[in-house]
Coordinates of C-alpha atoms and ligand atoms in Angstrom, one line a residue:
M582 CA -43.1 -34.7 -9.3
T583 CA -42.6 -31.2 -10.8
D584 CA -39.3 -30.0 -12.0
I585 CA -37.8 -27.3 -9.8
I586 CA -34.8 -26.0 -11.8
Q587 CA -35.5 -22.7 -13.6
L588 CA -33.3 -20.5 -15.8
L589 CA -32.6 -17.2 -14.0
P590 CA -34.2 -14.2 -15.8
D591 CA -31.6 -12.2 -17.7
H592 CA -31.7 -9.2 -15.4
V593 CA -31.0 -11.4 -12.4
A594 CA -28.2 -13.2 -14.1
N595 CA -26.8 -9.9 -15.1
Q596 CA -26.9 -8.6 -11.6
I597 CA -25.0 -11.6 -10.4
A598 CA -22.4 -11.2 -13.1
A599 CA -22.2 -7.5 -12.2
G600 CA -21.1 -8.4 -8.7
E601 CA -18.0 -9.9 -10.1
V602 CA -17.3 -7.4 -12.8
V603 CA -18.3 -4.2 -11.0
Q604 CA -17.0 -3.7 -7.5
R605 CA -16.7 0.0 -7.5
P606 CA -16.7 3.0 -9.8
A607 CA -13.1 2.2 -10.8
S608 CA -14.3 -1.1 -12.3
V609 CA -16.6 0.8 -14.6
V610 CA -13.8 3.1 -15.6
K611 CA -11.6 0.1 -16.4
E612 CA -14.2 -1.6 -18.5
L613 CA -15.2 1.5 -20.5
L614 CA -11.6 2.6 -21.1
E615 CA -10.8 -0.9 -22.3
N616 CA -13.7 -0.9 -24.7
A617 CA -12.6 2.4 -26.1
I618 CA -9.1 1.0 -26.7
D619 CA -10.5 -2.1 -28.3
A620 CA -12.5 0.2 -30.6
E621 CA -9.2 1.6 -31.8
A622 CA -9.8 5.1 -30.5
T623 CA -6.9 7.6 -30.7
E624 CA -8.5 10.0 -28.3
I625 CA -10.3 9.0 -25.1
K626 CA -11.9 11.3 -22.5
L627 CA -12.8 10.2 -19.0
I628 CA -15.3 12.3 -17.2
I629 CA -16.1 11.6 -13.5
K630 CA -18.5 13.3 -11.1
D631 CA -18.4 12.6 -7.3
A632 CA -15.7 10.0 -7.6
G633 CA -17.9 8.1 -10.0
K634 CA -20.9 7.7 -7.7
T635 CA -22.9 10.2 -9.8
L636 CA -21.2 9.8 -13.2
V637 CA -18.6 7.8 -15.1
Q638 CA -18.4 8.7 -18.7
V639 CA -16.0 7.6 -21.4
I640 CA -16.0 9.3 -24.8
D641 CA -13.9 7.8 -27.6
N642 CA -13.3 8.5 -31.3
G643 CA -13.2 4.8 -32.2
K644 CA -15.1 2.7 -34.7
G645 CA -18.5 3.0 -33.2
M646 CA -21.4 0.5 -33.5
S647 CA -24.2 -0.1 -35.9
V648 CA -27.8 0.3 -34.7
T649 CA -28.2 -3.4 -34.1
D650 CA -24.8 -3.8 -32.4
A651 CA -25.5 -0.9 -30.1
R652 CA -28.6 -2.8 -28.8
L653 CA -26.8 -6.1 -28.7
S654 CA -23.8 -4.8 -26.8
F655 CA -25.9 -4.8 -23.6
E656 CA -26.8 -8.5 -23.9
R657 CA -24.8 -10.9 -21.9
H658 CA -22.1 -12.8 -23.7
A659 CA -22.5 -10.4 -26.6
T660 CA -19.1 -9.7 -28.0
S661 CA -17.5 -8.8 -31.3
K662 CA -14.2 -9.9 -30.0
I663 CA -14.2 -13.7 -30.1
K664 CA -16.2 -16.1 -32.1
S665 CA -15.1 -19.5 -30.8
A666 CA -13.3 -20.9 -27.8
E667 CA -10.1 -21.2 -30.0
D668 CA -10.1 -17.4 -30.3
L669 CA -9.5 -17.3 -26.5
F670 CA -5.9 -18.4 -27.3
Q671 CA -5.4 -15.7 -29.9
L672 CA -6.6 -12.7 -27.9
H673 CA -5.5 -9.3 -29.2
T674 CA -8.2 -7.3 -27.4
K675 CA -8.8 -6.4 -23.8
G676 CA -12.4 -7.6 -23.7
F677 CA -13.7 -10.9 -24.7
R678 CA -16.4 -12.0 -22.2
G679 CA -19.1 -9.7 -23.5
E680 CA -20.2 -9.2 -19.9
A681 CA -19.2 -5.7 -19.0
L682 CA -21.8 -3.6 -20.6
A683 CA -24.6 -6.0 -19.6
S684 CA -23.4 -6.0 -16.0
I685 CA -23.0 -2.3 -15.8
A686 CA -26.5 -1.7 -17.3
A687 CA -27.9 -4.1 -14.7
I688 CA -26.9 -1.8 -11.8
A689 CA -26.9 1.7 -13.2
H690 CA -28.5 4.2 -15.6
V691 CA -26.6 4.0 -18.8
E692 CA -26.8 6.2 -21.8
L693 CA -24.9 5.2 -24.9
K694 CA -24.3 7.3 -28.0
T695 CA -22.4 5.8 -30.9
K696 CA -21.8 6.3 -34.6
R697 CA -19.6 4.6 -37.2
P698 CA -17.3 6.7 -39.4
N699 CA -19.4 6.1 -42.6
D700 CA -22.9 6.4 -41.1
D701 CA -24.7 9.8 -41.3
L702 CA -26.7 9.2 -38.1
G703 CA -25.8 7.6 -34.9
T704 CA -27.8 5.7 -32.3
T705 CA -28.6 6.6 -28.7
I706 CA -29.8 4.0 -26.2
E707 CA -31.0 4.5 -22.6
I708 CA -31.1 1.5 -20.3
E709 CA -31.8 1.4 -16.6
G710 CA -31.3 -1.7 -14.5
S711 CA -31.3 -3.9 -17.6
V712 CA -34.5 -2.3 -18.8
L713 CA -34.4 -0.7 -22.2
K714 CA -35.9 2.8 -21.9
S715 CA -35.3 4.1 -25.4
Q716 CA -33.4 3.8 -28.6
E717 CA -33.3 6.5 -31.2
A718 CA -31.4 7.9 -34.1
I719 CA -29.3 11.0 -33.3
V720 CA -26.7 13.3 -34.6
T721 CA -23.4 12.5 -32.8
P722 CA -19.7 12.5 -33.6
T723 CA -18.0 9.4 -34.8
G724 CA -17.1 7.1 -32.0
T725 CA -18.8 6.1 -28.8
S726 CA -19.9 7.8 -25.6
V727 CA -21.0 5.7 -22.6
A728 CA -22.4 7.5 -19.6
V729 CA -22.9 5.5 -16.4
K730 CA -25.0 7.3 -13.8
N731 CA -26.2 6.4 -10.3
L732 CA -24.1 3.3 -9.9
F733 CA -25.7 0.7 -7.7
F734 CA -29.0 2.7 -7.7
N735 CA -30.9 -0.6 -7.3
I736 CA -28.5 -2.3 -4.8
P737 CA -28.4 0.1 -1.8
A738 CA -26.2 -2.2 0.1
R739 CA -23.5 -2.0 -2.5
R740 CA -23.9 1.7 -2.8
N741 CA -23.5 2.2 1.0
F742 CA -20.4 0.0 0.9
L743 CA -18.6 2.5 -1.3
K744 CA -15.8 4.4 0.4
S745 CA -15.2 8.1 0.7
N746 CA -14.8 10.1 -2.5
N747 CA -11.1 10.4 -1.8
V748 CA -10.7 6.7 -1.7
E749 CA -12.8 5.9 -4.7
I750 CA -11.1 8.6 -6.8
R751 CA -7.8 7.0 -5.9
H752 CA -9.0 3.7 -7.2
I753 CA -10.2 5.4 -10.4
T754 CA -6.9 7.2 -10.8
D755 CA -5.0 3.8 -10.4
E756 CA -7.1 2.3 -13.2
F757 CA -6.5 5.4 -15.3
H758 CA -2.8 5.2 -14.8
R759 CA -2.7 1.5 -15.8
V760 CA -4.6 2.1 -19.0
A761 CA -2.9 5.4 -20.0
L762 CA 0.6 3.9 -19.3
T763 CA 0.2 1.1 -21.7
H764 CA -1.1 3.3 -24.5
P765 CA 1.1 6.3 -25.0
N766 CA -0.1 6.2 -28.6
I767 CA -3.5 7.3 -27.5
A768 CA -4.4 10.7 -26.1
F769 CA -6.2 10.7 -22.8
A770 CA -8.0 13.4 -20.8
F771 CA -9.4 12.9 -17.3
Y772 CA -11.8 15.3 -15.6
H773 CA -13.2 15.1 -12.1
N774 CA -16.0 17.4 -11.1
G775 CA -15.0 19.7 -14.0
N776 CA -11.3 19.9 -13.1
E777 CA -8.8 18.6 -15.5
L778 CA -6.6 16.0 -13.7
F779 CA -4.7 14.7 -16.7
N780 CA -4.3 15.8 -20.3
L781 CA -2.0 13.4 -22.1
H782 CA -1.1 13.8 -25.7
I783 CA 0.2 11.1 -28.0
E784 CA 3.8 10.7 -26.9
N785 CA 6.5 8.1 -26.3
Y786 CA 6.6 5.7 -23.3
R787 CA 9.1 7.7 -21.3
Q788 CA 7.1 10.9 -21.8
R789 CA 3.9 9.2 -20.8
I790 CA 5.5 7.9 -17.6
V791 CA 6.8 11.4 -16.8
H792 CA 3.5 13.1 -17.5
I793 CA 1.7 10.7 -15.2
F794 CA 4.1 10.5 -12.3
G795 CA 5.7 13.9 -12.4
N796 CA 8.8 15.6 -13.9
K797 CA 11.2 14.3 -11.3
T798 CA 10.5 10.8 -12.6
N799 CA 12.5 11.4 -15.8
E800 CA 16.0 11.2 -14.2
K801 CA 15.3 8.0 -12.5
L802 CA 14.3 5.8 -15.4
V803 CA 16.7 3.2 -16.8
P804 CA 15.6 1.6 -20.1
V805 CA 15.1 -2.2 -20.3
E806 CA 15.1 -3.8 -23.7
E807 CA 15.4 -7.6 -24.3
E808 CA 14.1 -9.8 -27.0
T809 CA 14.2 -13.5 -26.9
E810 CA 12.3 -16.2 -28.7
V811 CA 9.6 -16.5 -26.1
L812 CA 9.3 -13.0 -25.0
K813 CA 10.1 -9.3 -25.5
V814 CA 10.6 -7.1 -22.5
S815 CA 10.6 -3.4 -22.8
G816 CA 10.1 -0.4 -20.6
F817 CA 11.9 1.1 -17.7
V818 CA 13.1 0.4 -14.2
G819 CA 13.9 3.0 -11.5
K820 CA 17.4 3.7 -10.3
P821 CA 17.8 2.1 -6.9
E822 CA 18.4 5.4 -5.2
F823 CA 14.9 6.5 -6.2
S824 CA 13.3 3.4 -4.7
K825 CA 10.1 4.0 -2.7
K826 CA 8.5 2.8 0.5
T827 CA 5.4 2.2 -1.6
R828 CA 4.7 -0.2 -4.4
S829 CA 2.7 2.5 -6.2
E830 CA 5.1 2.6 -9.2
Q831 CA 5.3 -1.0 -10.0
F832 CA 3.7 -1.9 -13.3
F833 CA 3.7 -5.1 -15.3
F834 CA 1.9 -5.2 -18.6
V835 CA 1.5 -8.3 -20.6
N836 CA 0.5 -7.7 -24.2
N837 CA -0.7 -4.3 -23.0
R838 CA -2.8 -5.6 -20.2
Y839 CA -2.0 -4.6 -16.6
I840 CA -1.3 -7.7 -14.5
K841 CA -0.4 -8.5 -10.9
S842 CA 2.3 -11.1 -10.5
P843 CA 4.0 -11.6 -7.1
Y844 CA 6.2 -14.2 -8.8
L845 CA 7.6 -11.8 -11.5
N846 CA 7.8 -9.0 -9.0
H847 CA 10.1 -11.3 -7.1
A848 CA 12.3 -11.7 -10.2
I849 CA 12.7 -7.9 -10.2
S850 CA 13.5 -7.8 -6.6
A851 CA 16.1 -10.4 -7.2
A852 CA 17.7 -8.3 -9.9
Y853 CA 18.0 -5.4 -7.4
E854 CA 19.5 -7.6 -4.8
G855 CA 21.8 -5.7 -2.5
L856 CA 20.8 -2.4 -4.1
L857 CA 17.8 -1.5 -2.1
K858 CA 17.4 -0.6 1.5
D859 CA 15.2 -2.8 3.6
G860 CA 11.5 -2.0 3.1
Y861 CA 12.1 0.0 -0.1
H862 CA 10.7 -1.0 -3.5
A863 CA 12.0 -0.5 -6.9
S864 CA 9.9 1.3 -9.5
Y865 CA 9.2 -0.4 -12.7
F866 CA 7.2 0.0 -15.8
L867 CA 7.6 -3.1 -17.9
N868 CA 5.8 -4.5 -20.9
F869 CA 6.0 -8.0 -22.0
T870 CA 5.1 -9.1 -25.4
V871 CA 4.4 -12.8 -25.6
D872 CA 2.6 -15.0 -28.0
P873 CA -1.1 -14.9 -26.8
K874 CA -1.1 -18.7 -27.1
T875 CA 1.3 -19.0 -24.2
I876 CA -0.9 -17.2 -21.7
D877 CA -4.3 -17.8 -20.1
I878 CA -6.0 -14.6 -19.0
N879 CA -9.3 -16.3 -18.4
I880 CA -8.7 -17.2 -14.8
H881 CA -10.0 -14.0 -13.1
P882 CA -13.1 -12.0 -13.9
T883 CA -11.3 -8.7 -13.6
K884 CA -8.4 -10.1 -15.5
T885 CA -5.5 -8.8 -13.5
E886 CA -4.2 -12.3 -13.0
I887 CA -2.7 -14.4 -15.7
K888 CA -1.2 -17.8 -16.2
F889 CA 2.0 -18.2 -18.2
D890 CA 2.9 -21.5 -19.8
D891 CA 6.5 -21.2 -18.7
E892 CA 6.9 -19.0 -15.7
H893 CA 10.4 -20.2 -14.8
T894 CA 11.8 -19.0 -18.1
L895 CA 10.1 -15.7 -17.8
Y896 CA 11.5 -15.3 -14.3
A897 CA 15.0 -15.9 -15.5
I898 CA 14.8 -13.7 -18.5
L899 CA 13.2 -10.8 -16.6
R900 CA 15.8 -11.0 -13.8
S901 CA 18.7 -11.1 -16.1
S902 CA 17.5 -8.3 -18.3
V903 CA 16.8 -6.0 -15.4
K904 CA 20.1 -6.8 -13.9
H905 CA 21.8 -6.2 -17.2
S906 CA 20.1 -2.8 -17.6
L907 CA 21.1 -1.7 -14.1
G908 CA 24.6 -2.9 -14.8
Q909 CA 24.9 -1.1 -18.1
F910 CA 23.9 2.1 -16.6
N911 CA 26.6 1.6 -14.0
I912 CA 24.2 1.2 -11.3
A913 CA 24.9 -2.3 -10.2
P914 CA 28.2 -4.1 -10.4
V915 CA 27.8 -6.4 -13.4
L916 CA 29.4 -9.2 -11.5
D917 CA 28.3 -9.8 -8.0
F918 CA 31.4 -8.5 -6.3
E919 CA 31.3 -7.5 -2.8
Q920 CA 28.6 -5.0 -2.3
Q921 CA 29.6 -1.4 -2.1
S922 CA 28.0 0.2 0.9
S923 CA 27.3 3.5 -0.9
F924 CA 24.7 1.7 -3.0
N925 CA 22.6 1.2 0.0
T926 CA 22.3 4.9 0.8
P927 CA 19.7 6.9 -1.1
Y928 CA 21.4 9.9 -2.6
S929 CA 19.4 12.3 -0.6
Y930 CA 20.8 11.0 2.6
K931 CA 24.4 10.6 1.5
D932 CA 25.6 14.0 2.5
K933 CA 23.5 14.4 5.6
T934 CA 24.8 13.8 9.0
V935 CA 23.1 11.0 10.8
A936 CA 21.4 12.1 13.9
P937 CA 21.4 9.4 16.6
P938 CA 17.9 8.8 18.0
K939 CA 17.6 10.6 21.3
I940 CA 16.2 8.8 24.3
E941 CA 15.7 10.8 27.3
V942 CA 17.0 9.1 30.4
D943 CA 16.3 10.1 33.9
R944 CA 19.7 9.2 35.3
S945 CA 18.7 9.7 38.9
F946 CA 15.8 7.3 38.6
N947 CA 16.1 4.2 40.7
P948 CA 13.1 2.0 40.8
F949 CA 14.4 0.3 43.9
E950 CA 14.4 3.4 46.0
D951 CA 11.7 3.3 48.5
G952 CA 8.1 3.8 47.6
D953 CA 7.0 7.3 47.0
Q954 CA 10.3 8.8 46.3
A955 CA 10.9 6.4 43.4
K956 CA 7.6 7.2 41.9
E957 CA 8.0 10.9 42.1
K958 CA 11.3 10.7 40.2
S959 CA 10.0 8.3 37.6
T960 CA 9.4 9.8 34.2
Y961 CA 6.5 7.4 33.4
N962 CA 3.1 7.5 34.9
A963 CA 0.7 5.7 32.7
V964 CA 0.2 2.8 35.0
N965 CA -0.7 2.9 38.6
F966 CA 1.0 0.7 41.0
K967 CA -1.6 0.7 43.8
K968 CA -1.4 -2.9 44.8
E969 CA 2.3 -3.0 45.5
P970 CA 4.0 0.1 46.7
A971 CA 7.5 -0.9 45.7
A972 CA 6.4 -2.2 42.4
S973 CA 8.8 -2.2 39.5
W974 CA 8.2 -3.0 35.9
E975 CA 9.2 -6.5 36.7
S976 CA 6.4 -7.4 39.0
L977 CA 4.1 -5.4 36.7
Y978 CA 5.1 -7.7 33.9
V979 CA 4.4 -10.9 35.9
G980 CA 0.8 -9.6 36.3
L981 CA 0.5 -8.8 32.6
E982 CA 1.4 -12.2 31.6
S983 CA -1.4 -13.8 33.5
K984 CA -4.2 -11.4 32.7
G985 CA -3.0 -9.5 29.7
N986 CA -3.7 -6.2 31.4
G987 CA -1.6 -4.8 34.2
K988 CA -4.2 -2.6 35.8
T989 CA -6.2 -5.0 38.0
T990 CA -3.8 -7.7 38.6
D991 CA -2.9 -8.8 42.1
F992 CA 0.8 -8.7 41.9
S993 CA 1.6 -9.9 45.4
E994 CA 0.0 -13.3 44.8
L995 CA 1.9 -13.9 41.6
T996 CA 5.2 -12.7 43.1
F997 CA 4.6 -15.0 46.0
E998 CA 3.9 -17.9 43.8
S999 CA 7.1 -17.5 41.9
E1000 CA 9.1 -16.9 45.0
T1001 CA 8.1 -20.2 46.6
K1002 CA 9.2 -22.1 43.6
T1003 CA 12.5 -20.4 43.2
D1004 CA 15.5 -21.8 44.7
P1005 CA 16.9 -19.5 47.4
I1006 CA 20.2 -19.3 45.7
F1007 CA 18.6 -17.3 42.9
K1008 CA 16.7 -15.0 45.2
S1009 CA 19.7 -13.7 47.0
S1010 CA 21.9 -13.4 44.0
A1011 CA 23.1 -10.0 42.9
I1012 CA 21.7 -10.4 39.4
E1013 CA 18.2 -10.5 40.7
T1014 CA 18.2 -7.5 42.9
S1015 CA 20.0 -5.1 40.8
K1016 CA 18.2 -4.3 37.6
T1017 CA 20.6 -5.3 34.8
T1018 CA 19.9 -5.4 31.2
F1019 CA 22.0 -6.3 28.2
Q1020 CA 21.6 -6.3 24.5
L1021 CA 21.7 -9.4 22.5
Q1022 CA 22.8 -9.1 18.8
Q1023 CA 21.8 -5.4 18.9
K1024 CA 18.2 -6.7 18.6
Y1025 CA 16.9 -7.9 21.9
I1026 CA 17.1 -6.4 25.4
V1027 CA 17.5 -9.2 27.9
S1028 CA 16.7 -8.5 31.5
T1029 CA 16.1 -10.6 34.6
I1030 CA 12.9 -10.7 36.5
K1031 CA 11.9 -12.6 39.5
S1032 CA 10.4 -15.5 37.7
G1033 CA 13.3 -15.8 35.2
M1034 CA 14.3 -13.9 32.1
L1035 CA 12.7 -11.3 29.9
I1036 CA 13.6 -10.8 26.3
I1037 CA 12.4 -7.7 24.6
D1038 CA 12.4 -7.0 20.9
Q1039 CA 13.8 -3.5 20.9
N1040 CA 12.2 -2.4 17.7
R1041 CA 8.7 -3.6 18.5
A1042 CA 8.9 -2.2 22.0
H1043 CA 9.9 1.2 20.8
Q1044 CA 7.1 1.2 18.3
R1045 CA 4.7 0.5 21.1
I1046 CA 6.1 3.4 23.1
L1047 CA 6.0 5.9 20.3
Y1048 CA 2.6 4.7 19.0
E1049 CA 0.9 5.4 22.3
G1050 CA 2.7 8.8 22.5
F1051 CA 1.6 9.8 19.0
L1052 CA -1.9 8.5 19.5
K1053 CA -2.2 10.6 22.6
H1054 CA -1.0 13.7 20.8
I1055 CA -3.3 13.2 17.9
T1056 CA -6.4 12.7 20.0
V1057 CA -5.5 15.4 22.6
K1058 CA -4.2 17.7 19.9
E1059 CA -1.5 19.1 22.1
A1060 CA 1.7 18.2 20.4
T1061 CA 4.4 20.7 20.2
S1062 CA 6.2 21.4 17.0
Q1063 CA 9.7 22.5 16.3
Q1064 CA 10.2 25.1 13.6
L1065 CA 12.7 24.1 10.8
L1066 CA 15.5 26.4 10.1
F1067 CA 15.1 25.9 6.4
P1068 CA 11.7 24.8 5.1
L1069 CA 11.8 21.3 3.6
E1070 CA 10.6 20.9 0.0
L1071 CA 9.5 17.5 -0.9
S1072 CA 8.1 16.2 -4.2
F1073 CA 5.4 13.6 -4.5
T1074 CA 3.1 12.3 -7.2
P1075 CA -0.3 13.9 -7.3
N1076 CA -1.8 10.7 -5.9
E1077 CA 0.6 10.8 -3.0
I1078 CA -0.3 14.4 -2.3
H1079 CA -3.9 13.4 -2.3
I1080 CA -3.2 10.9 0.5
I1081 CA -1.2 13.4 2.5
K1082 CA -4.1 15.9 2.2
D1083 CA -6.4 13.3 3.6
V1084 CA -4.5 12.9 6.8
K1085 CA -3.2 16.5 7.0
T1086 CA -5.2 17.5 10.0
N1087 CA -4.0 14.5 12.0
L1088 CA -0.4 15.1 10.9
E1089 CA -0.7 18.6 12.2
H1090 CA -1.8 17.3 15.5
T1091 CA 1.4 15.4 15.8
G1092 CA 3.4 18.6 15.3
F1093 CA 3.9 18.8 11.5
V1094 CA 3.4 22.2 9.9
F1095 CA 2.9 22.5 6.2
S1096 CA 3.2 25.9 4.6
E1097 CA 2.3 24.8 1.1
I1098 CA 0.8 21.8 -0.6
S1099 CA 0.6 21.9 -4.4
E1100 CA 0.0 19.2 -6.9
E1101 CA 3.4 17.7 -6.8
R1102 CA 5.1 19.5 -4.0
L1103 CA 4.9 19.9 -0.3
T1104 CA 6.7 22.4 1.9
V1105 CA 7.2 21.4 5.6
T1106 CA 8.1 24.2 8.0
G1107 CA 7.6 22.4 11.3
V1108 CA 8.1 18.9 12.6
P1109 CA 7.1 17.1 15.7
V1110 CA 9.6 17.5 18.6
G1111 CA 12.2 14.8 18.3
V1112 CA 11.9 14.3 14.6
S1113 CA 14.9 15.4 12.5
D1114 CA 14.4 16.8 9.1
S1115 CA 16.1 13.9 7.4
E1116 CA 13.4 11.7 8.9
V1117 CA 10.5 13.7 7.4
S1118 CA 10.5 12.1 4.0
I1119 CA 10.9 8.6 5.5
I1120 CA 7.9 9.2 7.7
L1121 CA 5.7 10.6 4.9
E1122 CA 6.7 7.8 2.4
Q1123 CA 6.0 5.2 5.0
L1124 CA 2.7 6.9 5.8
I1125 CA 1.6 6.9 2.2
S1126 CA 2.4 3.3 1.8
D1127 CA 0.5 2.4 5.0
V1128 CA -2.5 4.4 4.0
E1129 CA -2.5 2.8 0.6
N1130 CA -2.3 -0.6 2.0
D1131 CA -5.0 0.1 4.6
V1132 CA -7.6 1.2 2.2
P1133 CA -9.5 -2.0 2.0
D1134 CA -9.8 -2.2 5.7
A1135 CA -13.2 -1.1 6.9
S1136 CA -11.9 -0.1 10.3
F1137 CA -9.6 2.5 8.7
S1138 CA -8.9 5.2 11.2
A1139 CA -6.6 7.9 9.9
A1140 CA -5.3 8.7 13.4
D1141 CA -4.4 5.1 14.2
V1142 CA -2.7 4.5 10.8
L1143 CA -0.8 7.6 11.2
A1144 CA 0.4 6.8 14.8
K1145 CA 1.4 3.3 13.7
S1146 CA 3.1 4.5 10.7
M1147 CA 5.1 7.2 12.4
A1148 CA 6.1 4.8 15.2
K1149 CA 7.3 2.3 12.5
S1150 CA 9.4 5.0 10.9
L1151 CA 10.9 6.4 14.0
A1152 CA 11.4 3.3 16.2
I1153 CA 14.9 2.2 16.9
K1154 CA 15.8 -0.4 14.4
N1155 CA 17.4 -3.7 15.0
G1156 CA 21.1 -3.6 14.7
Q1157 CA 21.4 -0.5 16.7
T1158 CA 23.5 -0.5 19.9
L1159 CA 21.8 0.9 22.9
S1160 CA 23.6 2.1 26.0
A1161 CA 22.7 0.6 29.4
E1162 CA 20.6 3.7 30.3
E1163 CA 18.8 3.6 27.0
Q1164 CA 18.1 -0.1 27.5
E1165 CA 16.7 0.5 30.9
H1166 CA 14.7 3.5 29.8
M1167 CA 13.2 1.4 27.0
V1168 CA 12.1 -1.3 29.4
D1169 CA 10.6 1.2 31.8
S1170 CA 8.8 3.1 29.1
L1171 CA 7.5 -0.1 27.6
F1172 CA 5.9 -1.2 30.8
A1173 CA 4.4 2.2 31.4
C1174 CA 2.4 1.7 28.2
K1175 CA -1.2 0.8 28.2
E1176 CA -0.6 -2.4 26.2
P1177 CA 3.0 -3.2 26.6
N1178 CA 2.8 -6.8 25.5
V1179 CA 2.1 -6.2 21.9
S1180 CA 3.5 -4.0 19.1
P1181 CA 1.1 -1.6 17.4
T1182 CA 0.7 -4.3 14.7
N1183 CA -0.2 -6.8 17.4
R1184 CA 2.9 -8.8 17.5
P1185 CA 4.6 -9.7 20.8
T1186 CA 7.0 -7.2 22.1
F1187 CA 8.7 -9.5 24.6
I1188 CA 8.9 -13.1 25.7
T1189 CA 9.8 -14.6 29.0
M1190 CA 11.7 -17.7 30.0
K1191 CA 10.8 -18.9 33.5
V1192 CA 13.5 -20.3 35.7
D1193 CA 11.3 -23.3 36.0
D1194 CA 11.6 -23.8 32.3
I1195 CA 15.3 -23.2 32.3
E1196 CA 15.6 -25.8 35.1
K1197 CA 13.7 -28.3 33.1
K1198 CA 16.2 -27.9 30.2
F1199 CA 18.9 -28.9 32.6
M1200 CA 17.3 -32.1 33.6
Ligands
LIG2536 P1 -16.4 -7.3 -24.4 O1 -15.6 -6.0 -24.3 O2 -15.9 -8.3 -23.5 O3 -16.6 -7.7 -25.8 P2 -18.5 -5.5 -23.4 O4 -19.7 -5.8 -22.7 O5 -17.5 -4.7 -22.8 O6 -17.8 -6.9 -23.8 O7 -18.8 -4.9 -24.8 C1 -19.7 -5.7 -25.7 C2 -19.5 -5.3 -27.1 O8 -19.9 -3.9 -27.4 C3 -18.0 -5.3 -27.6 O9 -17.6 -6.6 -28.0 C4 -18.0 -4.3 -28.7 O10 -18.3 -4.9 -29.9 C5 -19.1 -3.3 -28.3 N1 -18.5 -2.1 -27.7 C6 -18.5 -1.8 -26.4 N2 -17.9 -0.6 -26.2 C7 -17.6 -0.1 -27.4 C8 -17.0 1.1 -27.9 N3 -16.6 2.1 -27.0 N4 -16.8 1.3 -29.2 C9 -17.2 0.3 -30.1 N5 -17.8 -0.8 -29.7 C10 -18.0 -1.1 -28.4
LIG2537 MG1 -15.3 -4.8 -22.7

């Protein structure tokens, strides 16, 4: 028998490793920036072309490499950063796997130029798909430049999988933020297609945050400083009134490494308890310094996950130090006394009058009027009632339940079925023939139907109604806009502006009018009919957060995300009292929708309780 196991050739092994390390241009950015930092650079330049699809280049003024090291740096598991397994527990560098350069060189054209401070000449290496093309001596400044061109040139499937330039540059910007934030003692410049996006000088942490996220950030930062035996926490948290719909300003760094930790994030949320409105997130920029022995970063190839020896203690320390800071700055009551309601109102809304949501009600509409007359008066028309002339939403619903789609259901049969089973006493009762609804806990609309009882979730139902309306406006491009008396100026981070620009056309189709969009500012002069100016920033913030969260979804459709997002922002919330007419109008409009039974996010809008089931409960 012959042996069948073979060692994979290096270039194949490298490509496999590359799959883990390099998912998109942003991964290359991260690895190269980290290498420059490990090389103790004080100035780092990031140059991007076509969102990294054509070029990712990082130039540093760090310690450079010798001729041999330059060649070795592209070998797998070649690293200067650890020598033995024990070193893994003493890590003071970002890299340690020695995999990044080998992986990148396996799937791109790479050109390296490097020189150490005391060498006269430097080295340049060209490598393409793991194949060394040339290595020569050159004149080059001290430090290292790595240019990565034509990413995934030899893996077309991966290249095709890349998202639009806008999405890829957003990922790159995220990586840049994370690295630049942790290293205010290093100057960074970032260029995309020849435009300077960032030029950050050596500065302190607060200045760095402000220079990345915009000037308005300054006033919202509250310092956090805490030193205990196991851990040092330092950085800033955002004042509650500046909380955001997105999580885009939440940063944890452990020993200067960006990490994701839902558990520690929870500790922060706990510190803000009672200070944030539902669905809003605190901003934070926090650095932990811990003994490298007490963490394990080796569990994830891209190293954004980390294991702490004693998470519970960290949780407690983090929570109390954030709480302490918020309290010291008179933001939170130090003791948990009764919550003051003013804390829940973002400052920008405090002085504004609250506009009650308007629901148009056709007061003369009576669905039980005979046939044609009722239909003429009715304000809804999306569903046809051909099968049953006197149809109301009630029988419509019965059909929906059985087929999931009202249009082709034979209502008479279903109605008949339920009628035969229903005790006559119910049939003749007043409750059944007059359409009554009532609100339960300001959350559900309860209504009677022939077969029993209908319970509608008011928020989800309204989302469905608004969603279909917006979607229609966007696709038909016919929405009307109302001019604002005073243009509304809103500030955003450059990244957020980017997102808004992406969906601008669709936003305009819903009725928004923008007079100016600059790097951090947006001027709104018109809004969709029915939207009040106090709702504009809520809509846009929600939208940004939804677009951000939807990026990984391949079926990303801007129009759909926008319609969903606006519906979410504007829908009547739970806890809101609705008049009888409003309730009825909601029920009618819901069942005039194309898909009344689910919310835009696919959750049930209503449930039913059949009389049969109720009867069973009484047995
Ligand atoms: P790792 O960073 O995990 O060690 P890499 O593949 O990223 O692995 O880099 C391999 C080696 O190449 C590093 O250990 C380092 O010695 C050297 N190197 C990479 N980039 C630079 C740079 N910008 N300046 C100096 N040395 C570098
Ligand atoms: Mg590295």
